[in-house]
mmCIF file of C-alpha atoms in Angstrom:
data_model
loop_
_atom_site.group_PDB
_atom_site.id
_atom_site.type_symbol
_atom_site.label_atom_id
_atom_site.label_comp_id
_atom_site.label_asym_id
_atom_site.label_seq_id
_atom_site.Cartn_x
_atom_site.Cartn_y
_atom_site.Cartn_z
ATOM 1 C CA UNK H 287 9.224 144.081 -77.083
ATOM 2 C CA UNK H 288 9.673 145.187 -80.839
ATOM 3 C CA UNK H 289 12.024 143.318 -82.810
ATOM 4 C CA UNK H 290 14.913 145.384 -84.350
ATOM 5 C CA UNK H 291 15.548 145.749 -87.971
ATOM 6 C CA UNK H 292 18.842 144.344 -87.519
ATOM 7 C CA UNK H 293 17.416 141.014 -86.170
ATOM 8 C CA UNK H 294 15.006 140.715 -89.017
ATOM 9 C CA UNK H 295 17.935 141.454 -91.560
ATOM 10 C CA UNK H 296 20.074 138.947 -89.941
ATOM 11 C CA UNK H 297 17.324 136.355 -90.245
ATOM 12 C CA UNK H 298 17.070 137.148 -94.082
ATOM 13 C CA UNK H 299 20.834 136.988 -94.393
ATOM 14 C CA UNK H 300 21.065 133.597 -92.730
ATOM 15 C CA UNK H 301 18.512 131.961 -94.820
ATOM 16 C CA UNK H 302 19.272 133.681 -98.051
ATOM 17 C CA UNK H 303 21.993 131.297 -99.264
ATOM 18 C CA UNK H 304 19.860 128.223 -98.628
ATOM 19 C CA UNK H 305 16.976 129.686 -100.534
ATOM 20 C CA UNK H 306 19.030 130.658 -103.484
ATOM 21 C CA UNK H 307 20.426 127.347 -103.684
ATOM 22 C CA UNK H 308 17.048 125.789 -103.607
ATOM 23 C CA UNK H 309 15.744 127.996 -106.296
ATOM 24 C CA UNK H 310 18.852 127.159 -108.685
ATOM 25 C CA UNK H 311 18.417 123.483 -107.738
ATOM 26 C CA UNK H 312 14.722 123.275 -108.624
ATOM 27 C CA UNK H 313 15.170 124.959 -112.092
ATOM 28 C CA UNK H 314 16.882 122.719 -114.475
ATOM 29 C CA UNK H 315 18.416 125.388 -116.681
ATOM 30 C CA UNK H 316 19.865 127.295 -113.398
ATOM 31 C CA UNK H 317 20.863 124.066 -111.972
ATOM 32 C CA UNK H 318 23.056 122.721 -114.873
ATOM 33 C CA UNK H 319 24.402 126.166 -115.741
ATOM 34 C CA UNK H 320 25.650 126.450 -112.359
ATOM 35 C CA UNK H 321 27.161 123.014 -112.343
ATOM 36 C CA UNK H 322 28.692 123.125 -115.819
ATOM 37 C CA UNK H 323 30.154 126.628 -116.066
ATOM 38 C CA UNK H 324 27.127 128.174 -117.606
ATOM 39 C CA UNK H 325 27.054 131.208 -115.282
ATOM 40 C CA UNK H 326 29.482 133.891 -115.178
ATOM 41 C CA UNK H 327 29.820 137.235 -113.141
ATOM 42 C CA UNK H 328 30.704 140.788 -113.983
ATOM 43 C CA UNK H 329 31.475 143.673 -111.727
ATOM 44 C CA UNK H 330 29.454 146.444 -113.685
ATOM 45 C CA UNK H 331 29.106 148.310 -116.800
ATOM 46 C CA UNK H 332 26.340 149.992 -118.592
ATOM 47 C CA UNK H 333 26.002 147.024 -121.008
ATOM 48 C CA UNK H 334 27.113 143.545 -121.149
ATOM 49 C CA UNK H 335 29.776 143.143 -124.007
ATOM 50 C CA UNK H 336 30.822 139.940 -125.553
ATOM 51 C CA UNK H 337 33.491 140.034 -128.324
ATOM 52 C CA UNK H 338 32.620 137.800 -131.255
ATOM 53 C CA UNK H 339 35.367 136.720 -133.973
ATOM 54 C CA UNK H 340 33.490 137.741 -137.202
ATOM 55 C CA UNK H 341 36.200 137.180 -139.887
ATOM 56 C CA UNK H 342 39.713 135.748 -140.367
ATOM 57 C CA UNK H 343 42.472 137.763 -138.721
ATOM 58 C CA UNK H 344 45.171 136.978 -141.251
ATOM 59 C CA UNK H 345 45.816 134.881 -144.491
ATOM 60 C CA UNK H 346 47.828 131.652 -145.090
ATOM 61 C CA UNK H 347 50.938 131.834 -147.235
ATOM 62 C CA UNK H 348 52.009 128.637 -148.666
ATOM 63 C CA UNK H 349 55.778 127.935 -148.826
ATOM 64 C CA UNK H 350 57.230 126.023 -151.693
ATOM 65 C CA UNK H 351 60.943 127.189 -151.633
ATOM 66 C CA UNK H 352 60.815 129.092 -148.416
ATOM 67 C CA UNK H 353 61.642 132.410 -150.128
ATOM 68 C CA UNK H 354 58.061 133.410 -150.837
ATOM 69 C CA UNK H 355 56.943 136.769 -149.232
ATOM 70 C CA UNK H 356 54.675 136.168 -146.201
ATOM 71 C CA UNK H 357 51.412 138.301 -146.465
ATOM 72 C CA UNK H 358 51.269 140.498 -143.389
ATOM 73 C CA UNK H 359 47.828 141.741 -144.249
ATOM 74 C CA UNK H 360 45.770 141.517 -141.097
ATOM 75 C CA UNK H 361 42.327 142.996 -140.000
ATOM 76 C CA UNK H 362 40.546 143.626 -136.668
ATOM 77 C CA UNK H 363 37.877 140.732 -136.614
ATOM 78 C CA UNK H 364 36.303 141.390 -133.266
ATOM 79 C CA UNK H 365 32.874 142.892 -133.125
ATOM 80 C CA UNK H 366 31.056 143.503 -129.868
ATOM 81 C CA UNK H 367 27.735 141.896 -129.160
ATOM 82 C CA UNK H 368 25.860 143.949 -126.658
ATOM 83 C CA UNK H 369 23.206 143.093 -124.029
ATOM 84 C CA UNK H 370 21.400 145.365 -121.791
ATOM 85 C CA UNK H 371 21.109 144.322 -118.266
ATOM 86 C CA UNK H 372 17.769 143.027 -116.874
ATOM 87 C CA UNK H 373 17.184 144.236 -113.173
ATOM 88 C CA UNK H 374 14.457 143.376 -111.030
ATOM 89 C CA UNK H 375 13.487 143.622 -107.524
ATOM 90 C CA UNK H 376 10.808 141.865 -105.047
ATOM 91 C CA UNK H 377 10.236 143.340 -101.553
ATOM 92 C CA UNK H 378 9.464 141.406 -98.257
ATOM 93 C CA UNK H 379 7.139 143.489 -96.306
ATOM 94 C CA UNK H 380 5.917 143.144 -92.640
ATOM 95 C CA UNK H 381 3.343 145.616 -90.995
ATOM 96 C CA UNK H 382 3.188 146.897 -87.399
ATOM 97 C CA UNK H 383 -0.322 145.298 -87.304
ATOM 98 C CA UNK H 384 0.947 141.909 -88.155
ATOM 99 C CA UNK H 385 3.812 142.297 -85.469
ATOM 100 C CA UNK H 386 1.308 143.195 -82.865
ATOM 101 C CA UNK H 387 -1.060 140.248 -83.920
ATOM 102 C CA UNK H 388 1.964 137.750 -83.923
ATOM 103 C CA UNK H 389 3.758 138.568 -80.493
ATOM 104 C CA UNK H 390 7.125 137.133 -79.913
ATOM 105 C CA UNK H 391 10.391 136.860 -81.749
ATOM 106 C CA UNK H 392 9.979 133.346 -83.000
ATOM 107 C CA UNK H 393 6.319 134.227 -84.642
ATOM 108 C CA UNK H 394 7.672 137.222 -86.475
ATOM 109 C CA UNK H 395 10.731 135.486 -87.783
ATOM 110 C CA UNK H 396 8.736 132.659 -89.100
ATOM 111 C CA UNK H 397 6.573 135.217 -90.824
ATOM 112 C CA UNK H 398 9.675 136.717 -92.509
ATOM 113 C CA UNK H 399 10.935 133.362 -93.425
ATOM 114 C CA UNK H 400 7.743 132.275 -94.951
ATOM 115 C CA UNK H 401 7.580 135.426 -97.052
ATOM 116 C CA UNK H 402 11.269 134.910 -98.117
ATOM 117 C CA UNK H 403 10.405 131.506 -99.293
ATOM 118 C CA UNK H 404 7.306 132.934 -101.059
ATOM 119 C CA UNK H 405 9.226 135.566 -102.941
ATOM 120 C CA UNK H 406 12.095 133.149 -103.973
ATOM 121 C CA UNK H 407 9.242 130.814 -105.529
ATOM 122 C CA UNK H 408 7.818 133.604 -107.333
ATOM 123 C CA UNK H 409 11.276 134.605 -108.838
ATOM 124 C CA UNK H 410 12.037 130.778 -109.606
ATOM 125 C CA UNK H 411 8.707 130.731 -111.464
ATOM 126 C CA UNK H 412 9.121 133.955 -113.547
ATOM 127 C CA UNK H 413 12.927 133.537 -114.225
ATOM 128 C CA UNK H 414 12.445 129.926 -115.620
ATOM 129 C CA UNK H 415 9.280 131.104 -117.670
ATOM 130 C CA UNK H 416 11.308 133.867 -119.338
ATOM 131 C CA UNK H 417 14.281 131.872 -120.132
ATOM 132 C CA UNK H 418 12.580 128.914 -121.393
ATOM 133 C CA UNK H 419 9.542 130.309 -123.006
ATOM 134 C CA UNK H 420 9.944 134.013 -123.275
ATOM 135 C CA UNK H 421 6.471 134.242 -121.869
ATOM 136 C CA UNK H 422 6.914 136.254 -118.678
ATOM 137 C CA UNK H 423 5.157 139.599 -118.525
ATOM 138 C CA UNK H 424 7.129 140.704 -115.647
ATOM 139 C CA UNK H 425 10.736 139.970 -116.685
ATOM 140 C CA UNK H 426 10.477 140.841 -120.270
ATOM 141 C CA UNK H 427 13.897 142.487 -120.274
ATOM 142 C CA UNK H 428 15.495 139.128 -119.525
ATOM 143 C CA UNK H 429 16.600 137.166 -122.650
ATOM 144 C CA UNK H 430 15.011 133.825 -123.711
ATOM 145 C CA UNK H 431 15.949 130.605 -125.503
ATOM 146 C CA UNK H 432 12.741 130.710 -127.411
ATOM 147 C CA UNK H 433 13.384 132.159 -130.797
ATOM 148 C CA UNK H 434 9.888 131.736 -132.168
ATOM 149 C CA UNK H 435 8.033 134.125 -129.823
ATOM 150 C CA UNK H 436 11.006 136.537 -129.421
ATOM 151 C CA UNK H 437 12.886 138.335 -132.135
ATOM 152 C CA UNK H 438 15.985 138.057 -130.030
ATOM 153 C CA UNK H 439 15.393 134.541 -128.829
ATOM 154 C CA UNK H 440 18.462 132.332 -129.395
ATOM 155 C CA UNK H 441 16.967 128.899 -130.642
ATOM 156 C CA UNK H 442 15.169 129.178 -134.131
ATOM 157 C CA UNK H 443 13.355 126.670 -136.092
ATOM 158 C CA UNK H 444 14.472 127.684 -139.589
ATOM 159 C CA UNK H 445 17.491 126.412 -141.479
ATOM 160 C CA UNK H 446 20.824 127.764 -140.472
ATOM 161 C CA UNK H 447 20.913 130.412 -143.169
ATOM 162 C CA UNK H 448 20.401 134.267 -143.298
ATOM 163 C CA UNK H 449 16.974 133.459 -144.698
ATOM 164 C CA UNK H 450 16.145 130.847 -142.228
ATOM 165 C CA UNK H 451 17.308 132.439 -139.010
ATOM 166 C CA UNK H 452 16.669 136.217 -138.803
ATOM 167 C CA UNK H 453 16.910 136.903 -134.974
ATOM 168 C CA UNK H 454 19.685 139.197 -133.816
ATOM 169 C CA UNK H 455 22.168 138.060 -131.257
ATOM 170 C CA UNK H 456 23.396 140.909 -128.952
ATOM 171 C CA UNK H 457 22.388 143.288 -131.760
ATOM 172 C CA UNK H 458 24.233 141.704 -134.432
ATOM 173 C CA UNK H 459 22.893 139.796 -137.391
ATOM 174 C CA UNK H 460 23.556 136.017 -137.319
ATOM 175 C CA UNK H 461 25.075 136.187 -140.907
ATOM 176 C CA UNK H 462 27.778 138.421 -139.803
ATOM 177 C CA UNK H 463 29.895 135.289 -138.981
ATOM 178 C CA UNK H 464 31.424 134.311 -142.389
ATOM 179 C CA UNK H 465 31.471 130.691 -141.974
ATOM 180 C CA UNK H 466 27.759 130.199 -141.558
ATOM 181 C CA UNK H 467 28.012 128.365 -138.395
ATOM 182 C CA UNK H 468 28.816 130.505 -135.526
ATOM 183 C CA UNK H 469 25.443 132.261 -134.728
ATOM 184 C CA UNK H 470 23.136 129.748 -136.293
ATOM 185 C CA UNK H 471 21.672 126.969 -134.259
ATOM 186 C CA UNK H 472 20.832 123.698 -135.675
ATOM 187 C CA UNK H 473 17.218 122.490 -135.685
ATOM 188 C CA UNK H 474 15.208 119.392 -136.582
ATOM 189 C CA UNK H 475 11.425 119.160 -137.385
ATOM 190 C CA UNK H 476 10.092 115.852 -135.932
ATOM 191 C CA UNK H 477 6.935 116.212 -138.149
ATOM 192 C CA UNK H 478 4.537 115.292 -135.360
ATOM 193 C CA UNK H 479 5.803 111.831 -135.488
ATOM 194 C CA UNK H 480 8.190 111.142 -132.582
ATOM 195 C CA UNK H 481 8.376 107.375 -132.883
ATOM 196 C CA UNK H 482 9.367 107.783 -136.647
ATOM 197 C CA UNK H 483 11.462 110.907 -136.453
ATOM 198 C CA UNK H 484 12.399 111.773 -132.961
ATOM 199 C CA UNK H 485 15.274 109.649 -132.142
ATOM 200 C CA UNK H 486 16.712 110.269 -135.717
ATOM 201 C CA UNK H 487 16.591 113.985 -134.868
ATOM 202 C CA UNK H 488 18.465 113.549 -131.511
ATOM 203 C CA UNK H 489 21.194 111.492 -133.262
ATOM 204 C CA UNK H 490 21.352 114.012 -136.105
ATOM 205 C CA UNK H 491 21.656 117.259 -133.932
ATOM 206 C CA UNK H 492 24.082 115.541 -131.699
ATOM 207 C CA UNK H 493 26.490 115.004 -134.710
ATOM 208 C CA UNK H 494 25.886 118.364 -136.197
ATOM 209 C CA UNK H 495 26.296 120.436 -132.860
ATOM 210 C CA UNK H 496 29.370 118.371 -131.813
ATOM 211 C CA UNK H 497 31.095 118.924 -135.235
ATOM 212 C CA UNK H 498 30.340 122.669 -135.102
ATOM 213 C CA UNK H 499 30.665 123.806 -131.670
ATOM 214 C CA UNK H 500 34.111 125.487 -131.026
ATOM 215 C CA UNK H 501 34.130 124.271 -127.426
ATOM 216 C CA UNK H 502 32.285 121.769 -125.238
ATOM 217 C CA UNK H 503 29.361 119.754 -126.452
ATOM 218 C CA UNK H 504 25.549 119.522 -125.396
ATOM 219 C CA UNK H 505 25.244 118.731 -121.720
ATOM 220 C CA UNK H 506 21.497 119.507 -121.138
ATOM 221 C CA UNK H 507 18.519 118.643 -123.044
ATOM 222 C CA UNK H 508 15.468 120.478 -121.776
ATOM 223 C CA UNK H 509 12.181 118.601 -122.834
ATOM 224 C CA UNK H 510 8.497 119.482 -122.884
ATOM 225 C CA UNK H 511 6.448 117.236 -120.901
ATOM 226 C CA UNK H 512 5.122 115.264 -123.944
ATOM 227 C CA UNK H 513 8.752 115.255 -125.492
ATOM 228 C CA UNK H 514 10.124 113.871 -122.337
ATOM 229 C CA UNK H 515 7.436 111.157 -122.152
ATOM 230 C CA UNK H 516 7.937 110.206 -125.847
ATOM 231 C CA UNK H 517 11.748 109.929 -125.187
ATOM 232 C CA UNK H 518 11.171 107.751 -122.228
ATOM 233 C CA UNK H 519 8.736 105.449 -124.269
ATOM 234 C CA UNK H 520 11.557 105.128 -126.722
ATOM 235 C CA UNK H 521 13.703 103.920 -124.102
ATOM 236 C CA UNK H 522 11.298 101.403 -122.728
ATOM 237 C CA UNK H 523 13.289 98.456 -123.267
ATOM 238 C CA UNK H 524 16.562 99.845 -122.203
ATOM 239 C CA UNK H 525 18.044 100.853 -118.786
ATOM 240 C CA UNK H 526 19.667 104.134 -117.964
ATOM 241 C CA UNK H 527 21.565 104.984 -114.787
ATOM 242 C CA UNK H 528 21.539 108.226 -112.991
ATOM 243 C CA UNK H 529 23.685 109.829 -110.424
ATOM 244 C CA UNK H 530 21.902 109.561 -107.035
ATOM 245 C CA UNK H 531 22.562 113.078 -106.303
ATOM 246 C CA UNK H 532 19.944 113.712 -108.985
ATOM 247 C CA UNK H 533 17.260 111.909 -107.112
ATOM 248 C CA UNK H 534 16.804 114.895 -104.678
ATOM 249 C CA UNK H 535 16.750 117.547 -107.378
ATOM 250 C CA UNK H 536 12.954 117.382 -107.727
ATOM 251 C CA UNK H 537 12.923 116.255 -111.214
ATOM 252 C CA UNK H 538 13.815 112.945 -112.996
ATOM 253 C CA UNK H 539 16.902 112.690 -114.943
ATOM 254 C CA UNK H 540 17.841 110.400 -117.730
ATOM 255 C CA UNK H 541 20.457 110.882 -120.521
ATOM 256 C CA UNK H 542 21.317 110.996 -124.291
ATOM 257 C CA UNK H 543 24.757 110.738 -125.614
ATOM 258 C CA UNK H 544 26.270 112.265 -122.444
ATOM 259 C CA UNK H 545 23.644 115.068 -121.909
ATOM 260 C CA UNK H 546 21.093 114.904 -119.314
ATOM 261 C CA UNK H 547 17.448 114.995 -120.449
ATOM 262 C CA UNK H 548 15.123 116.909 -118.202
ATOM 263 C CA UNK H 549 11.572 117.904 -118.612
ATOM 264 C CA UNK H 550 10.495 121.553 -118.224
ATOM 265 C CA UNK H 551 6.844 122.621 -117.788
ATOM 266 C CA UNK H 552 7.434 125.829 -119.545
ATOM 267 C CA UNK H 553 8.716 124.603 -122.776
ATOM 268 C CA UNK H 554 6.718 126.696 -125.276
ATOM 269 C CA UNK H 555 3.834 125.642 -127.447
ATOM 270 C CA UNK H 556 4.273 129.134 -129.429
ATOM 271 C CA UNK H 557 0.384 128.688 -129.934
ATOM 272 C CA UNK H 558 -0.009 132.593 -130.102
ATOM 273 C CA UNK H 559 2.109 132.906 -133.254
ATOM 274 C CA UNK H 560 0.946 129.838 -135.246
ATOM 275 C CA UNK H 561 0.200 126.112 -135.294
ATOM 276 C CA UNK H 562 2.806 123.216 -135.204
ATOM 277 C CA UNK H 563 5.589 125.259 -133.557
ATOM 278 C CA UNK H 564 5.922 123.469 -130.300
ATOM 279 C CA UNK H 565 9.494 123.325 -128.920
ATOM 280 C CA UNK H 566 9.880 119.666 -128.112
ATOM 281 C CA UNK H 567 13.771 119.818 -126.723
ATOM 282 C CA UNK H 568 16.357 122.382 -126.402
ATOM 283 C CA UNK H 569 19.957 120.925 -126.715
ATOM 284 C CA UNK H 570 22.162 123.274 -124.774
ATOM 285 C CA UNK H 571 25.876 123.888 -124.676
ATOM 286 C CA UNK H 572 26.949 125.930 -121.653
ATOM 287 C CA UNK H 573 30.274 126.975 -123.509
ATOM 288 C CA UNK H 574 27.985 128.699 -125.956
ATOM 289 C CA UNK H 575 25.064 130.005 -123.852
ATOM 290 C CA UNK H 576 25.591 131.547 -120.532
ATOM 291 C CA UNK H 577 23.777 133.402 -117.797
ATOM 292 C CA UNK H 578 25.878 136.535 -116.967
ATOM 293 C CA UNK H 579 25.036 138.248 -113.511
ATOM 294 C CA UNK H 580 26.438 141.184 -111.635
ATOM 295 C CA UNK H 581 28.718 140.029 -108.912
ATOM 296 C CA UNK H 582 26.498 142.069 -106.350
ATOM 297 C CA UNK H 583 23.076 141.456 -107.918
ATOM 298 C CA UNK H 584 22.709 137.665 -107.572
ATOM 299 C CA UNK H 585 19.492 137.706 -105.675
ATOM 300 C CA UNK H 586 21.101 140.062 -103.151
ATOM 301 C CA UNK H 587 19.249 140.882 -100.024
ATOM 302 C CA UNK H 588 18.925 144.378 -98.478
ATOM 303 C CA UNK H 589 18.427 145.094 -94.808
ATOM 304 C CA UNK H 590 15.129 145.825 -93.369
ATOM 305 C CA UNK H 591 14.190 149.362 -93.333
ATOM 306 C CA UNK H 592 11.186 151.336 -92.346
ATOM 307 C CA UNK H 593 8.737 152.449 -95.136
ATOM 308 C CA UNK H 594 8.240 156.358 -94.721
ATOM 309 C CA UNK H 595 4.689 157.257 -94.257
ATOM 310 C CA UNK H 596 3.601 153.666 -93.275
ATOM 311 C CA UNK H 597 3.770 151.533 -90.240
ATOM 312 C CA UNK H 598 5.641 148.792 -92.402
ATOM 313 C CA UNK H 599 9.173 147.926 -92.894
ATOM 314 C CA UNK H 600 10.658 146.204 -95.820
ATOM 315 C CA UNK H 601 13.703 144.390 -97.329
ATOM 316 C CA UNK H 602 14.399 143.667 -101.048
ATOM 317 C CA UNK H 603 15.649 140.821 -103.254
ATOM 318 C CA UNK H 604 17.554 142.241 -106.136
ATOM 319 C CA UNK H 605 18.734 140.598 -109.336
ATOM 320 C CA UNK H 606 20.808 141.976 -112.049
ATOM 321 C CA UNK H 607 21.881 139.751 -115.096
ATOM 322 C CA UNK H 608 21.297 138.622 -118.680
ATOM 323 C CA UNK H 609 21.064 135.483 -120.758
ATOM 324 C CA UNK H 610 23.883 135.834 -123.459
ATOM 325 C CA UNK H 611 25.044 133.726 -126.505
ATOM 326 C CA UNK H 612 28.740 133.600 -127.605
ATOM 327 C CA UNK H 613 28.146 131.083 -130.153
ATOM 328 C CA UNK H 614 24.987 128.938 -131.185
ATOM 329 C CA UNK H 615 26.438 126.320 -133.651
ATOM 330 C CA UNK H 616 26.835 123.947 -130.541
ATOM 331 C CA UNK H 617 23.116 124.226 -129.682
ATOM 332 C CA UNK H 618 20.083 122.708 -131.300
ATOM 333 C CA UNK H 619 16.263 122.697 -131.246
ATOM 334 C CA UNK H 620 13.848 119.898 -131.929
ATOM 335 C CA UNK H 621 10.249 121.056 -132.661
ATOM 336 C CA UNK H 622 7.024 119.359 -133.626
ATOM 337 C CA UNK H 623 7.936 116.169 -131.494
ATOM 338 C CA UNK H 624 4.930 116.354 -129.165
ATOM 339 C CA UNK H 625 2.909 113.349 -130.892
ATOM 340 C CA UNK H 626 4.477 109.904 -130.476
#
């Protein structure tokens, strides 16, 4: 007896939430963004628009006698940062030949479940690769934290000046914010000597980002494998305690100054653009950097339908979103800290 599209679709719908939760939980950036308010949803629009404050709205009048005229000169200080949506889809397909060779509802359902898991693992790898390293050849429309490889990447290695950081943010030059802090991230060069400079860099950037962030603080430090190892070696004689919930997340979790330090295998070496450009640690404030997704495009699953002209039928997993930055002064980058 043939299995209906409705039955296969209901199977996908029933396992979708669990697979999506697993995808988020296995990717440190997505996991912490979801827990700490770094994910927002929008209902539509051709582009994602984020208003940025680029000047002072009014001026201050000092009162000596109380009779001084108050300056009412004001100006519109909002400029929109605009981001294109990133859209992608991955199909889940089963053919008539496979159905006949795997008789029984349970056999077919298991095939569908296995392919759903496979698709989610593929999406997990590519989403994480692009967000962290900007190295995906498939999801190139999705934004990235890597400001070395991408001209629109958020975290740059240069000094927080117009000359040092030249990447655009939502189509705006970083220098558009007059105080010199809002669209510039903080950075620190460990000079390939973590044991000498690494911990100093962490303390320095924590102080700099905390003093400049308009809201929140660094809550996640993504580290390269070598950077994570170097940090653990620095803590050899000290104990750190973690929430037992983290033990099941699939990655080890230690802390620095209230921020979780988690290794990510996709942290970029940027070897294609020059030597000594390794990103050792990203220091992320989720009040500044967010993942915006369409409310109906968060890995949404479509029903199974027959593919015209074939004996196969398919469903689709669809995602629509973008990585955006409202402010970068509360985020930091440590680079060239791979050598202990």
